[in-house]
Amino acid sequence: MAARGLEWLVVVHWANVYYLTGFTGSAGALLVGGEGATLVTDSRYREQAQEEAQGMRIRVSRQSALVATAGVLSQRVRRGAARVGFEAAHTTVADKEQLARGAGRGIRWVPVQGWMEGLRAVKDPGELATMRLAARLASEVFAEVLRLVKPGVREVDLAAEIDYRMRRGGASAPAFETIVAAGPRSAWPHARPTGRPLGRNELVVLDMGAILRHYSSDLTRTVYLGRAPSRIRRWYGAVREAQEAARQALKPGAAGHQVDAAARCVLRRHGLDRFFVHSTGHGLGIEVHEEPRLARGQRAVLEAGNVVTIEPGVYVEGVGGIRVEDDFVVQAQGAERLTSAPRELLEI
Ligand code: ZN
Ligand code: ZN
């Protein structure tokens, strides 16, 4: 803030507010500046804020958190000319207008981007311990659900089993809408499960993740119902090889685009790169997609403590898709895998 000449900063994105305060309510803003930081929330969250954001200054208002935040600013910035930062990626135009109207004249609003996200990208040992548990839960649920994957079972029923078992295992929610996609629909990287029953001689993609103690995991496995034809084995082998190449490239000092290129290069060698339609991976933490990104054009350099997925895939329209996704911690001595489900092609 000092480097940008900011006297105040208004943090509104829930994940950033949680990271900085521990508060999990859906309506809250953090005002940083003056003699410290103040968590502003509305009267529904009085007790929750006191319990979760211990040791913080808390201001509870009958108005919305945003209006109350503007009110605090208008009292504190008496002489005007203060520079106040706001989260450009998370403050809507309407929110910004409301802030500006409530805070009054004389404030210079400065958009800031990626500050808290940059802090969140490097996990401390406590966060890593939680993420290991979240990854283990997803891996265990995959192993349990594998017994239910057979012809005749509907995609939606498998997805429901996955969600139920994650909840029973301690998850507060799935980290995203669970994907179970069979046959030609497995070629849709983000397919929604349908009432269609799984058939023989089909690929099935299962993509699941748990939110455990506020941190997410993300795991994908692809199974084949029957004996896989040689073409499918070849594709699967290429995807696994691409994942391994990216894992080896994953180290402190490497840029996100280099890890992405490592996976893409393997698929190109197998003539499959045009079927790899998304990026190689993404950061994982309080949000299921966060910094750093393993994608084309990502010049940001990885650091020890980053947690990312590596999830290359091959998607052939009308035939099916293959994706293998695991979660890794970047460490000085190499990448540590957090998810533990088997990675060879499972034929059921
Ligand atoms: Zn996933
Ligand atoms: Zn993912």
mmCIF file of C-alpha atoms and ligand atoms in Angstrom:
data_model
loop_
_atom_site.group_PDB
_atom_site.id
_atom_site.type_symbol
_atom_site.label_atom_id
_atom_site.label_comp_id
_atom_site.label_asym_id
_atom_site.label_seq_id
_atom_site.Cartn_x
_atom_site.Cartn_y
_atom_site.Cartn_z
ATOM 1 C CA MET A 1 0.000 0.000 0.000
ATOM 2 C CA ALA A 2 2.828 2.364 0.870
ATOM 3 C CA ALA A 3 4.501 1.679 -2.468
ATOM 4 C CA ARG A 4 1.307 2.655 -4.296
ATOM 5 C CA GLY A 5 0.713 5.620 -2.002
ATOM 6 C CA LEU A 6 -2.512 4.147 -0.634
ATOM 7 C CA GLU A 7 -3.816 5.182 2.746
ATOM 8 C CA TRP A 8 -6.752 2.769 2.637
ATOM 9 C CA LEU A 9 -7.713 -0.437 0.911
ATOM 10 C CA VAL A 10 -11.211 -1.917 0.600
ATOM 11 C CA VAL A 11 -11.191 -5.722 0.309
ATOM 12 C CA VAL A 12 -14.531 -7.225 -0.755
ATOM 13 C CA HIS A 13 -13.818 -10.593 -2.371
ATOM 14 C CA TRP A 14 -15.023 -13.311 0.070
ATOM 15 C CA ALA A 15 -11.924 -15.489 -0.395
ATOM 16 C CA ASN A 16 -9.609 -12.565 0.330
ATOM 17 C CA VAL A 17 -11.673 -11.434 3.314
ATOM 18 C CA TYR A 18 -11.550 -14.993 4.673
ATOM 19 C CA TYR A 19 -7.797 -15.264 4.072
ATOM 20 C CA LEU A 20 -7.082 -12.010 5.903
ATOM 21 C CA THR A 21 -9.593 -12.329 8.758
ATOM 22 C CA GLY A 22 -10.983 -15.871 9.129
ATOM 23 C CA PHE A 23 -14.526 -14.524 8.633
ATOM 24 C CA THR A 24 -16.721 -16.825 6.529
ATOM 25 C CA GLY A 25 -19.943 -14.803 6.331
ATOM 26 C CA SER A 26 -21.283 -14.015 2.875
ATOM 27 C CA ALA A 27 -21.484 -10.256 3.503
ATOM 28 C CA GLY A 28 -18.399 -8.512 4.731
ATOM 29 C CA ALA A 29 -15.718 -6.067 3.703
ATOM 30 C CA LEU A 30 -12.297 -5.438 5.154
ATOM 31 C CA LEU A 31 -11.101 -1.879 5.407
ATOM 32 C CA VAL A 32 -7.331 -1.736 5.772
ATOM 33 C CA GLY A 33 -5.722 1.532 6.812
ATOM 34 C CA GLY A 34 -5.532 3.976 9.662
ATOM 35 C CA GLU A 35 -4.285 2.083 12.691
ATOM 36 C CA GLY A 36 -4.951 -1.359 11.271
ATOM 37 C CA ALA A 37 -7.861 -3.177 9.736
ATOM 38 C CA THR A 38 -11.594 -3.220 10.401
ATOM 39 C CA LEU A 39 -13.942 -6.007 9.383
ATOM 40 C CA VAL A 40 -17.256 -4.458 8.431
ATOM 41 C CA THR A 41 -20.349 -6.653 8.304
ATOM 42 C CA ASP A 42 -24.078 -6.440 8.864
ATOM 43 C CA SER A 43 -26.072 -7.324 11.966
ATOM 44 C CA ARG A 44 -26.849 -10.895 10.814
ATOM 45 C CA TYR A 45 -23.178 -11.743 11.323
ATOM 46 C CA ARG A 46 -22.435 -10.032 14.662
ATOM 47 C CA GLU A 47 -21.698 -13.170 16.659
ATOM 48 C CA GLN A 48 -20.090 -15.069 13.799
ATOM 49 C CA ALA A 49 -17.682 -12.216 13.067
ATOM 50 C CA GLN A 50 -16.660 -11.972 16.723
ATOM 51 C CA GLU A 51 -16.016 -15.690 16.870
ATOM 52 C CA GLU A 52 -14.219 -16.098 13.556
ATOM 53 C CA ALA A 53 -12.261 -12.860 13.228
ATOM 54 C CA GLN A 54 -10.726 -12.814 16.657
ATOM 55 C CA GLY A 55 -8.336 -10.045 17.525
ATOM 56 C CA MET A 56 -9.731 -7.821 14.748
ATOM 57 C CA ARG A 57 -11.606 -4.607 14.980
ATOM 58 C CA ILE A 58 -15.176 -5.414 13.929
ATOM 59 C CA ARG A 59 -17.881 -2.985 12.980
ATOM 60 C CA VAL A 60 -21.422 -4.294 12.726
ATOM 61 C CA SER A 61 -23.920 -2.205 10.826
ATOM 62 C CA ARG A 62 -27.638 -2.314 10.109
ATOM 63 C CA GLN A 63 -26.795 -1.253 6.587
ATOM 64 C CA SER A 64 -24.972 -3.342 3.996
ATOM 65 C CA ALA A 65 -21.262 -3.922 4.543
ATOM 66 C CA LEU A 66 -20.464 -1.741 1.532
ATOM 67 C CA VAL A 67 -22.548 1.239 2.673
ATOM 68 C CA ALA A 68 -21.095 0.906 6.172
ATOM 69 C CA THR A 69 -17.545 0.763 4.773
ATOM 70 C CA ALA A 70 -18.182 3.937 2.802
ATOM 71 C CA GLY A 71 -19.529 5.488 6.005
ATOM 72 C CA VAL A 72 -16.346 4.670 7.928
ATOM 73 C CA LEU A 73 -14.257 6.145 5.120
ATOM 74 C CA SER A 74 -16.294 9.352 5.041
ATOM 75 C CA GLN A 75 -15.664 9.830 8.778
ATOM 76 C CA ARG A 76 -11.984 9.008 8.598
ATOM 77 C CA VAL A 77 -11.092 10.885 5.431
ATOM 78 C CA ARG A 78 -12.119 14.316 6.606
ATOM 79 C CA ARG A 79 -9.809 16.466 4.603
ATOM 80 C CA GLY A 80 -10.155 14.522 1.392
ATOM 81 C CA ALA A 81 -7.311 13.801 -1.016
ATOM 82 C CA ALA A 82 -6.912 10.278 0.383
ATOM 83 C CA ARG A 83 -5.937 7.519 -2.014
ATOM 84 C CA VAL A 84 -8.156 4.467 -1.487
ATOM 85 C CA GLY A 85 -7.504 1.163 -3.227
ATOM 86 C CA PHE A 86 -10.274 -1.197 -4.295
ATOM 87 C CA GLU A 87 -10.244 -4.671 -5.817
ATOM 88 C CA ALA A 88 -10.706 -4.044 -9.527
ATOM 89 C CA ALA A 89 -11.509 -7.684 -10.304
ATOM 90 C CA HIS A 90 -14.133 -8.045 -7.584
ATOM 91 C CA THR A 91 -15.872 -4.681 -7.192
ATOM 92 C CA THR A 92 -18.789 -4.223 -9.573
ATOM 93 C CA VAL A 93 -19.452 -0.868 -11.200
ATOM 94 C CA ALA A 94 -22.553 -0.502 -8.992
ATOM 95 C CA ASP A 95 -20.540 -1.349 -5.841
ATOM 96 C CA LYS A 96 -17.869 1.146 -6.766
ATOM 97 C CA GLU A 97 -20.474 3.883 -7.329
ATOM 98 C CA GLN A 98 -22.062 3.089 -3.986
ATOM 99 C CA LEU A 99 -18.684 3.275 -2.249
ATOM 100 C CA ALA A 100 -17.812 6.555 -3.921
ATOM 101 C CA ARG A 101 -21.201 8.106 -3.179
ATOM 102 C CA GLY A 102 -21.102 7.073 0.474
ATOM 103 C CA ALA A 103 -17.486 8.022 1.108
ATOM 104 C CA GLY A 104 -17.878 11.499 -0.306
ATOM 105 C CA ARG A 105 -15.732 13.773 -2.375
ATOM 106 C CA GLY A 106 -12.023 14.140 -2.368
ATOM 107 C CA ILE A 107 -11.136 10.469 -2.474
ATOM 108 C CA ARG A 108 -8.942 9.190 -5.247
ATOM 109 C CA TRP A 109 -10.013 5.606 -6.017
ATOM 110 C CA VAL A 110 -7.140 3.405 -7.160
ATOM 111 C CA PRO A 111 -7.848 0.001 -8.736
ATOM 112 C CA VAL A 112 -5.565 -2.758 -7.464
ATOM 113 C CA GLN A 113 -5.362 -6.311 -8.750
ATOM 114 C CA GLY A 114 -3.855 -9.596 -7.616
ATOM 115 C CA TRP A 115 -2.445 -8.403 -4.290
ATOM 116 C CA MET A 116 -4.246 -10.765 -1.955
ATOM 117 C CA GLU A 117 -4.271 -13.437 -4.674
ATOM 118 C CA GLY A 118 -0.467 -13.204 -4.753
ATOM 119 C CA LEU A 119 -0.282 -13.743 -1.000
ATOM 120 C CA ARG A 120 -2.736 -16.632 -1.151
ATOM 121 C CA ALA A 121 -0.746 -18.370 -3.887
ATOM 122 C CA VAL A 122 2.017 -19.299 -1.435
ATOM 123 C CA LYS A 123 0.695 -21.700 1.190
ATOM 124 C CA ASP A 124 2.117 -21.891 4.686
ATOM 125 C CA PRO A 125 2.634 -25.248 6.483
ATOM 126 C CA GLY A 126 -0.778 -25.055 8.161
ATOM 127 C CA GLU A 127 -2.544 -24.515 4.836
ATOM 128 C CA LEU A 128 -0.561 -27.344 3.252
ATOM 129 C CA ALA A 129 -1.587 -29.710 6.047
ATOM 130 C CA THR A 130 -5.248 -28.876 5.382
ATOM 131 C CA MET A 131 -4.816 -29.270 1.631
ATOM 132 C CA ARG A 132 -3.253 -32.707 2.127
ATOM 133 C CA LEU A 133 -6.401 -33.739 3.985
ATOM 134 C CA ALA A 134 -8.698 -32.301 1.293
ATOM 135 C CA ALA A 135 -6.731 -34.159 -1.399
ATOM 136 C CA ARG A 136 -6.767 -37.371 0.599
ATOM 137 C CA LEU A 137 -10.526 -37.159 1.018
ATOM 138 C CA ALA A 138 -11.067 -36.822 -2.751
ATOM 139 C CA SER A 139 -8.705 -39.765 -3.370
ATOM 140 C CA GLU A 140 -10.514 -41.965 -0.839
ATOM 141 C CA VAL A 141 -13.916 -41.104 -2.263
ATOM 142 C CA PHE A 142 -12.678 -41.946 -5.750
ATOM 143 C CA ALA A 143 -11.518 -45.372 -4.534
ATOM 144 C CA GLU A 144 -14.936 -46.028 -2.921
ATOM 145 C CA VAL A 145 -16.948 -44.847 -5.891
ATOM 146 C CA LEU A 146 -14.886 -46.863 -8.361
ATOM 147 C CA ARG A 147 -16.747 -49.951 -7.129
ATOM 148 C CA LEU A 148 -20.018 -48.400 -8.311
ATOM 149 C CA VAL A 149 -18.795 -47.504 -11.815
ATOM 150 C CA LYS A 150 -20.415 -50.064 -14.126
ATOM 151 C CA PRO A 151 -22.690 -50.231 -17.141
ATOM 152 C CA GLY A 152 -26.295 -49.262 -16.373
ATOM 153 C CA VAL A 153 -25.470 -46.791 -13.584
ATOM 154 C CA ARG A 154 -26.516 -43.229 -14.386
ATOM 155 C CA GLU A 155 -24.042 -40.333 -14.442
ATOM 156 C CA VAL A 156 -26.169 -38.318 -11.973
ATOM 157 C CA ASP A 157 -26.287 -41.201 -9.504
ATOM 158 C CA LEU A 158 -22.511 -41.542 -9.505
ATOM 159 C CA ALA A 159 -22.120 -37.779 -9.051
ATOM 160 C CA ALA A 160 -24.576 -37.863 -6.129
ATOM 161 C CA GLU A 161 -22.632 -40.743 -4.527
ATOM 162 C CA ILE A 162 -19.414 -38.780 -4.860
ATOM 163 C CA ASP A 163 -20.929 -35.643 -3.283
ATOM 164 C CA TYR A 164 -22.561 -37.622 -0.467
ATOM 165 C CA ARG A 165 -19.363 -39.463 0.399
ATOM 166 C CA MET A 166 -17.320 -36.268 0.381
ATOM 167 C CA ARG A 167 -19.809 -34.703 2.805
ATOM 168 C CA ARG A 168 -19.737 -37.780 5.035
ATOM 169 C CA GLY A 169 -15.945 -37.560 4.998
ATOM 170 C CA GLY A 170 -15.987 -34.017 6.380
ATOM 171 C CA ALA A 171 -16.314 -31.810 3.303
ATOM 172 C CA SER A 172 -18.467 -28.710 3.745
ATOM 173 C CA ALA A 173 -19.367 -28.919 0.032
ATOM 174 C CA PRO A 174 -18.042 -30.157 -3.291
ATOM 175 C CA ALA A 175 -15.423 -27.700 -4.581
ATOM 176 C CA PHE A 176 -17.329 -27.484 -7.901
ATOM 177 C CA GLU A 177 -20.153 -29.307 -9.643
ATOM 178 C CA THR A 178 -18.931 -32.914 -9.804
ATOM 179 C CA ILE A 179 -18.356 -34.178 -13.340
ATOM 180 C CA VAL A 180 -19.288 -37.687 -14.398
ATOM 181 C CA ALA A 181 -19.317 -37.895 -18.178
ATOM 182 C CA ALA A 182 -19.455 -41.118 -20.160
ATOM 183 C CA GLY A 183 -19.141 -42.094 -23.811
ATOM 184 C CA PRO A 184 -19.068 -39.244 -26.332
ATOM 185 C CA ARG A 185 -19.973 -36.770 -23.550
ATOM 186 C CA SER A 186 -16.612 -37.437 -21.913
ATOM 187 C CA ALA A 187 -15.199 -35.309 -24.743
ATOM 188 C CA TRP A 188 -16.824 -32.256 -23.106
ATOM 189 C CA PRO A 189 -14.212 -31.112 -20.586
ATOM 190 C CA HIS A 190 -16.872 -29.543 -18.331
ATOM 191 C CA ALA A 191 -19.831 -31.836 -18.945
ATOM 192 C CA ARG A 192 -22.709 -31.837 -16.459
ATOM 193 C CA PRO A 193 -23.811 -35.295 -15.315
ATOM 194 C CA THR A 194 -27.051 -36.444 -16.982
ATOM 195 C CA GLY A 195 -29.576 -39.248 -16.472
ATOM 196 C CA ARG A 196 -27.864 -41.293 -19.166
ATOM 197 C CA PRO A 197 -26.719 -44.718 -17.975
ATOM 198 C CA LEU A 198 -23.095 -45.716 -18.567
ATOM 199 C CA GLY A 199 -22.656 -48.166 -21.438
ATOM 200 C CA ARG A 200 -20.166 -50.908 -22.245
ATOM 201 C CA ASN A 201 -16.953 -50.000 -24.072
ATOM 202 C CA GLU A 202 -17.106 -46.370 -23.043
ATOM 203 C CA LEU A 203 -14.730 -43.905 -21.470
ATOM 204 C CA VAL A 204 -15.904 -42.316 -18.212
ATOM 205 C CA VAL A 205 -14.359 -39.096 -16.870
ATOM 206 C CA LEU A 206 -14.855 -38.411 -13.140
ATOM 207 C CA ASP A 207 -13.750 -34.986 -11.881
ATOM 208 C CA MET A 208 -14.330 -34.227 -8.209
ATOM 209 C CA GLY A 209 -13.059 -32.082 -5.384
ATOM 210 C CA ALA A 210 -13.865 -31.459 -1.741
ATOM 211 C CA ILE A 211 -13.851 -28.283 0.297
ATOM 212 C CA LEU A 212 -12.388 -29.302 3.632
ATOM 213 C CA ARG A 213 -11.800 -26.662 6.311
ATOM 214 C CA HIS A 214 -12.123 -23.988 3.608
ATOM 215 C CA TYR A 215 -9.528 -25.484 1.221
ATOM 216 C CA SER A 216 -10.255 -27.292 -2.041
ATOM 217 C CA SER A 217 -8.988 -30.403 -3.746
ATOM 218 C CA ASP A 218 -9.451 -31.319 -7.411
ATOM 219 C CA LEU A 219 -9.009 -34.816 -8.853
ATOM 220 C CA THR A 220 -9.844 -36.353 -12.233
ATOM 221 C CA ARG A 221 -9.619 -39.954 -13.325
ATOM 222 C CA THR A 222 -10.710 -41.612 -16.546
ATOM 223 C CA VAL A 223 -11.813 -45.242 -16.613
ATOM 224 C CA TYR A 224 -12.804 -47.542 -19.452
ATOM 225 C CA LEU A 225 -15.790 -49.863 -19.168
ATOM 226 C CA GLY A 226 -14.433 -52.966 -20.853
ATOM 227 C CA ARG A 227 -11.122 -53.746 -22.504
ATOM 228 C CA ALA A 228 -9.788 -50.562 -23.991
ATOM 229 C CA PRO A 229 -8.951 -50.636 -27.706
ATOM 230 C CA SER A 230 -5.351 -49.869 -28.597
ATOM 231 C CA ARG A 231 -6.206 -46.334 -29.749
ATOM 232 C CA ILE A 232 -7.621 -45.463 -26.303
ATOM 233 C CA ARG A 233 -4.586 -46.996 -24.582
ATOM 234 C CA ARG A 234 -2.318 -44.918 -26.770
ATOM 235 C CA TRP A 235 -4.183 -41.706 -25.968
ATOM 236 C CA TYR A 236 -4.236 -42.509 -22.269
ATOM 237 C CA GLY A 237 -0.508 -43.223 -22.277
ATOM 238 C CA ALA A 238 0.141 -39.882 -23.975
ATOM 239 C CA VAL A 239 -1.937 -37.982 -21.399
ATOM 240 C CA ARG A 240 -0.089 -39.677 -18.539
ATOM 241 C CA GLU A 241 3.238 -38.927 -20.190
ATOM 242 C CA ALA A 242 2.179 -35.274 -20.609
ATOM 243 C CA GLN A 243 1.236 -35.085 -16.934
ATOM 244 C CA GLU A 244 4.596 -36.542 -15.935
ATOM 245 C CA ALA A 245 6.495 -34.082 -18.151
ATOM 246 C CA ALA A 246 4.623 -31.167 -16.573
ATOM 247 C CA ARG A 247 5.306 -32.538 -13.090
ATOM 248 C CA GLN A 248 9.016 -32.625 -13.835
ATOM 249 C CA ALA A 249 8.889 -29.045 -15.084
ATOM 250 C CA LEU A 250 7.089 -27.920 -11.932
ATOM 251 C CA LYS A 251 9.693 -26.267 -9.722
ATOM 252 C CA PRO A 252 10.533 -22.934 -8.167
ATOM 253 C CA GLY A 253 11.736 -20.507 -10.841
ATOM 254 C CA ALA A 254 9.825 -22.099 -13.718
ATOM 255 C CA ALA A 255 7.157 -19.928 -15.346
ATOM 256 C CA GLY A 256 3.561 -21.150 -15.672
ATOM 257 C CA HIS A 257 3.791 -21.195 -19.471
ATOM 258 C CA GLN A 258 6.846 -23.475 -19.338
ATOM 259 C CA VAL A 259 5.012 -26.128 -17.332
ATOM 260 C CA ASP A 260 2.085 -25.847 -19.756
ATOM 261 C CA ALA A 261 4.463 -26.203 -22.714
ATOM 262 C CA ALA A 262 6.029 -29.339 -21.203
ATOM 263 C CA ALA A 263 2.638 -31.112 -21.277
ATOM 264 C CA ARG A 264 1.647 -29.698 -24.670
ATOM 265 C CA CYS A 265 4.950 -30.728 -26.224
ATOM 266 C CA VAL A 266 4.405 -34.403 -25.286
ATOM 267 C CA LEU A 267 0.910 -34.380 -26.784
ATOM 268 C CA ARG A 268 2.263 -32.746 -29.945
ATOM 269 C CA ARG A 269 4.796 -35.539 -30.296
ATOM 270 C CA HIS A 270 1.893 -38.004 -30.179
ATOM 271 C CA GLY A 271 -0.068 -35.927 -32.719
ATOM 272 C CA LEU A 272 -2.690 -35.114 -30.086
ATOM 273 C CA ASP A 273 -2.059 -31.477 -29.165
ATOM 274 C CA ARG A 274 -5.030 -30.229 -31.183
ATOM 275 C CA PHE A 275 -7.284 -32.350 -28.929
ATOM 276 C CA PHE A 276 -5.941 -30.668 -25.775
ATOM 277 C CA VAL A 277 -8.343 -27.746 -25.576
ATOM 278 C CA HIS A 278 -7.640 -26.209 -22.166
ATOM 279 C CA SER A 279 -4.709 -25.154 -20.039
ATOM 280 C CA THR A 280 -2.482 -27.591 -18.169
ATOM 281 C CA GLY A 281 -3.416 -26.564 -14.646
ATOM 282 C CA HIS A 282 -4.439 -23.958 -12.112
ATOM 283 C CA GLY A 283 -3.665 -22.893 -8.589
ATOM 284 C CA LEU A 284 -5.781 -24.389 -5.847
ATOM 285 C CA GLY A 285 -6.593 -23.212 -2.329
ATOM 286 C CA ILE A 286 -9.464 -21.277 -0.790
ATOM 287 C CA GLU A 287 -10.811 -21.133 -4.343
ATOM 288 C CA VAL A 288 -10.748 -24.046 -6.737
ATOM 289 C CA HIS A 289 -9.264 -21.886 -9.503
ATOM 290 C CA GLU A 290 -6.710 -19.372 -8.304
ATOM 291 C CA GLU A 291 -3.147 -18.245 -8.858
ATOM 292 C CA PRO A 292 -0.774 -19.395 -10.255
ATOM 293 C CA ARG A 293 -2.023 -20.570 -13.654
ATOM 294 C CA LEU A 294 -0.219 -23.153 -15.764
ATOM 295 C CA ALA A 295 -1.217 -21.858 -19.162
ATOM 296 C CA ARG A 296 0.044 -20.221 -22.327
ATOM 297 C CA GLY A 297 1.270 -16.679 -21.764
ATOM 298 C CA GLN A 298 1.690 -17.073 -17.982
ATOM 299 C CA ARG A 299 5.073 -15.493 -17.303
ATOM 300 C CA ALA A 300 4.731 -15.423 -13.508
ATOM 301 C CA VAL A 301 7.386 -17.556 -11.871
ATOM 302 C CA LEU A 302 6.455 -20.410 -9.545
ATOM 303 C CA GLU A 303 7.519 -20.421 -5.902
ATOM 304 C CA ALA A 304 7.851 -23.068 -3.231
ATOM 305 C CA GLY A 305 4.486 -23.351 -1.482
ATOM 306 C CA ASN A 306 2.373 -22.946 -4.628
ATOM 307 C CA VAL A 307 -0.310 -25.625 -4.967
ATOM 308 C CA VAL A 308 -1.441 -26.407 -8.503
ATOM 309 C CA THR A 309 -3.272 -29.032 -10.499
ATOM 310 C CA ILE A 310 -1.738 -30.719 -13.518
ATOM 311 C CA GLU A 311 -4.536 -31.950 -15.754
ATOM 312 C CA PRO A 312 -3.719 -32.565 -19.400
ATOM 313 C CA GLY A 313 -6.466 -34.098 -21.516
ATOM 314 C CA VAL A 314 -7.384 -35.347 -24.956
ATOM 315 C CA TYR A 315 -10.944 -34.783 -26.204
ATOM 316 C CA VAL A 316 -12.069 -36.323 -29.482
ATOM 317 C CA GLU A 317 -15.513 -35.283 -30.646
ATOM 318 C CA GLY A 318 -17.886 -38.195 -31.111
ATOM 319 C CA VAL A 319 -15.482 -40.632 -29.449
ATOM 320 C CA GLY A 320 -14.680 -39.481 -25.930
ATOM 321 C CA GLY A 321 -12.251 -37.749 -23.628
ATOM 322 C CA ILE A 322 -9.384 -38.631 -21.320
ATOM 323 C CA ARG A 323 -8.135 -36.438 -18.488
ATOM 324 C CA VAL A 324 -5.840 -37.200 -15.575
ATOM 325 C CA GLU A 325 -5.647 -34.569 -12.859
ATOM 326 C CA ASP A 326 -3.648 -34.447 -9.649
ATOM 327 C CA ASP A 327 -2.783 -31.758 -7.106
ATOM 328 C CA PHE A 328 0.855 -30.865 -6.424
ATOM 329 C CA VAL A 329 2.834 -28.657 -4.068
ATOM 330 C CA VAL A 330 5.809 -26.859 -5.596
ATOM 331 C CA GLN A 331 8.840 -27.521 -3.438
ATOM 332 C CA ALA A 332 12.533 -26.781 -3.741
ATOM 333 C CA GLN A 333 13.364 -30.481 -4.122
ATOM 334 C CA GLY A 334 10.564 -31.116 -6.649
ATOM 335 C CA ALA A 335 6.803 -31.418 -6.824
ATOM 336 C CA GLU A 336 4.949 -33.323 -4.094
ATOM 337 C CA ARG A 337 1.750 -35.038 -5.190
ATOM 338 C CA LEU A 338 -1.168 -34.572 -2.780
ATOM 339 C CA THR A 339 -3.779 -36.754 -4.484
ATOM 340 C CA SER A 340 -3.128 -40.480 -4.358
ATOM 341 C CA ALA A 341 -5.576 -42.335 -6.626
ATOM 342 C CA PRO A 342 -3.887 -44.778 -9.055
ATOM 343 C CA ARG A 343 -2.930 -43.251 -12.390
ATOM 344 C CA GLU A 344 -2.808 -46.230 -14.734
ATOM 345 C CA LEU A 345 -5.750 -46.809 -17.102
ATOM 346 C CA LEU A 346 -8.467 -48.561 -15.118
ATOM 347 C CA GLU A 347 -10.451 -51.064 -17.166
ATOM 348 C CA ILE A 348 -13.602 -52.234 -15.432
HETATM 349 ZN ZN ZN B 1 -10.897 -31.050 -11.829
HETATM 350 ZN ZN ZN B 2 -8.854 -28.606 -12.132
#
